[in-house]
Amino acid sequence: MPADETSIKVSTAARDRLAQLAAEHGTTIRSLVEDLAQGTPTQAEYAERAELARAELASALGSAPSPEAEAKAKALLERLGGAAHNPQAAA
């Protein structure tokens, strides 16, 4: 195994599911896991993005959104994100 590689242990059921998902996406388990790791922001990255968004809004609007407005926007985005992963939830 090259120096920049490692292995992870998962249950047989998780491995089988990853294999099925990879096959359905025309890729490998390795690529599936690497894409997940690289494509999913950390909590710190989410916080940084939120701060940048607040700064942009403050610059464009002259003031930052209120905590209530942020909470409403976050709830809407969460609902929309959930709908993308579960289309029946939006119906």
mmCIF file of C-alpha atoms in Angstrom:
data_model
loop_
_atom_site.group_PDB
_atom_site.id
_atom_site.type_symbol
_atom_site.label_atom_id
_atom_site.label_comp_id
_atom_site.label_asym_id
_atom_site.label_seq_id
_atom_site.Cartn_x
_atom_site.Cartn_y
_atom_site.Cartn_z
ATOM 1 C CA MET A 1 0.000 0.000 0.000
ATOM 2 C CA PRO A 2 1.492 3.398 -0.968
ATOM 3 C CA ALA A 3 2.390 5.787 1.849
ATOM 4 C CA ASP A 4 -0.520 8.141 1.082
ATOM 5 C CA GLU A 5 -3.159 5.416 1.421
ATOM 6 C CA THR A 6 -4.874 3.837 4.385
ATOM 7 C CA SER A 7 -7.724 1.453 4.998
ATOM 8 C CA ILE A 8 -10.933 1.795 6.983
ATOM 9 C CA LYS A 9 -13.002 -0.870 8.674
ATOM 10 C CA VAL A 10 -16.747 -1.001 8.189
ATOM 11 C CA SER A 11 -19.337 -3.672 8.715
ATOM 12 C CA THR A 12 -19.960 -6.158 5.953
ATOM 13 C CA ALA A 13 -23.414 -4.639 5.489
ATOM 14 C CA ALA A 14 -21.926 -1.152 5.054
ATOM 15 C CA ARG A 15 -19.331 -2.470 2.598
ATOM 16 C CA ASP A 16 -22.029 -4.232 0.581
ATOM 17 C CA ARG A 17 -24.158 -1.099 0.504
ATOM 18 C CA LEU A 18 -21.194 1.009 -0.567
ATOM 19 C CA ALA A 19 -20.478 -1.500 -3.331
ATOM 20 C CA GLN A 20 -24.089 -1.296 -4.521
ATOM 21 C CA LEU A 21 -24.064 2.515 -4.432
ATOM 22 C CA ALA A 22 -20.747 2.626 -6.268
ATOM 23 C CA ALA A 23 -22.014 0.247 -8.951
ATOM 24 C CA GLU A 24 -25.177 2.315 -9.411
ATOM 25 C CA HIS A 25 -23.027 5.438 -9.855
ATOM 26 C CA GLY A 26 -20.571 3.707 -12.178
ATOM 27 C CA THR A 27 -17.659 4.181 -9.814
ATOM 28 C CA THR A 28 -15.706 2.395 -7.115
ATOM 29 C CA ILE A 29 -16.131 2.333 -3.353
ATOM 30 C CA ARG A 30 -12.836 4.198 -3.104
ATOM 31 C CA SER A 31 -14.066 7.004 -5.377
ATOM 32 C CA LEU A 32 -17.428 7.106 -3.627
ATOM 33 C CA VAL A 33 -15.818 7.526 -0.201
ATOM 34 C CA GLU A 34 -13.224 10.014 -1.477
ATOM 35 C CA ASP A 35 -15.953 12.102 -3.146
ATOM 36 C CA LEU A 36 -17.944 12.087 0.094
ATOM 37 C CA ALA A 37 -14.926 13.141 2.132
ATOM 38 C CA GLN A 38 -13.899 15.901 -0.269
ATOM 39 C CA GLY A 39 -17.383 17.100 -1.136
ATOM 40 C CA THR A 40 -18.893 17.338 2.331
ATOM 41 C CA PRO A 41 -18.038 20.527 4.213
ATOM 42 C CA THR A 42 -16.918 20.346 7.829
ATOM 43 C CA GLN A 43 -18.748 22.333 10.510
ATOM 44 C CA ALA A 44 -15.901 24.878 10.443
ATOM 45 C CA GLU A 45 -16.260 25.239 6.657
ATOM 46 C CA TYR A 46 -20.018 25.737 7.020
ATOM 47 C CA ALA A 47 -19.398 28.415 9.656
ATOM 48 C CA GLU A 48 -16.876 30.144 7.389
ATOM 49 C CA ARG A 49 -19.342 30.087 4.483
ATOM 50 C CA ALA A 50 -22.076 31.500 6.713
ATOM 51 C CA GLU A 51 -19.827 34.348 7.835
ATOM 52 C CA LEU A 52 -18.910 35.137 4.228
ATOM 53 C CA ALA A 53 -22.604 35.119 3.276
ATOM 54 C CA ARG A 54 -23.423 37.478 6.157
ATOM 55 C CA ALA A 55 -20.669 39.840 5.040
ATOM 56 C CA GLU A 56 -21.926 39.766 1.431
ATOM 57 C CA LEU A 57 -25.492 40.455 2.533
ATOM 58 C CA ALA A 58 -24.374 43.274 4.816
ATOM 59 C CA SER A 59 -22.385 44.780 1.954
ATOM 60 C CA ALA A 60 -25.255 44.480 -0.531
ATOM 61 C CA LEU A 61 -28.112 45.411 1.807
ATOM 62 C CA GLY A 62 -26.377 47.790 4.186
ATOM 63 C CA SER A 63 -27.001 45.538 7.189
ATOM 64 C CA ALA A 64 -26.691 41.892 8.132
ATOM 65 C CA PRO A 65 -29.826 39.741 8.393
ATOM 66 C CA SER A 66 -31.356 39.369 11.837
ATOM 67 C CA PRO A 67 -30.972 36.105 13.750
ATOM 68 C CA GLU A 68 -34.665 35.448 13.059
ATOM 69 C CA ALA A 69 -34.182 35.919 9.310
ATOM 70 C CA GLU A 70 -31.164 33.615 9.397
ATOM 71 C CA ALA A 71 -33.168 30.957 11.251
ATOM 72 C CA LYS A 72 -35.989 31.154 8.689
ATOM 73 C CA ALA A 73 -33.534 30.916 5.794
ATOM 74 C CA LYS A 74 -31.755 27.964 7.417
ATOM 75 C CA ALA A 75 -35.056 26.129 7.969
ATOM 76 C CA LEU A 76 -36.047 26.715 4.346
ATOM 77 C CA LEU A 77 -32.708 25.463 3.044
ATOM 78 C CA GLU A 78 -32.910 22.383 5.271
ATOM 79 C CA ARG A 79 -36.403 21.617 3.970
ATOM 80 C CA LEU A 80 -35.254 22.071 0.389
ATOM 81 C CA GLY A 81 -32.173 19.926 0.986
ATOM 82 C CA GLY A 82 -34.289 17.212 2.561
ATOM 83 C CA ALA A 83 -36.653 17.339 -0.391
ATOM 84 C CA ALA A 84 -33.739 16.783 -2.767
ATOM 85 C CA HIS A 85 -32.814 13.598 -0.915
ATOM 86 C CA ASN A 86 -36.396 12.501 -0.224
ATOM 87 C CA PRO A 87 -38.745 13.742 -2.975
ATOM 88 C CA GLN A 88 -41.813 12.315 -1.241
ATOM 89 C CA ALA A 89 -41.120 14.524 1.809
ATOM 90 C CA ALA A 90 -41.769 17.594 -0.324
ATOM 91 C CA ALA A 91 -45.132 16.304 -1.587
#
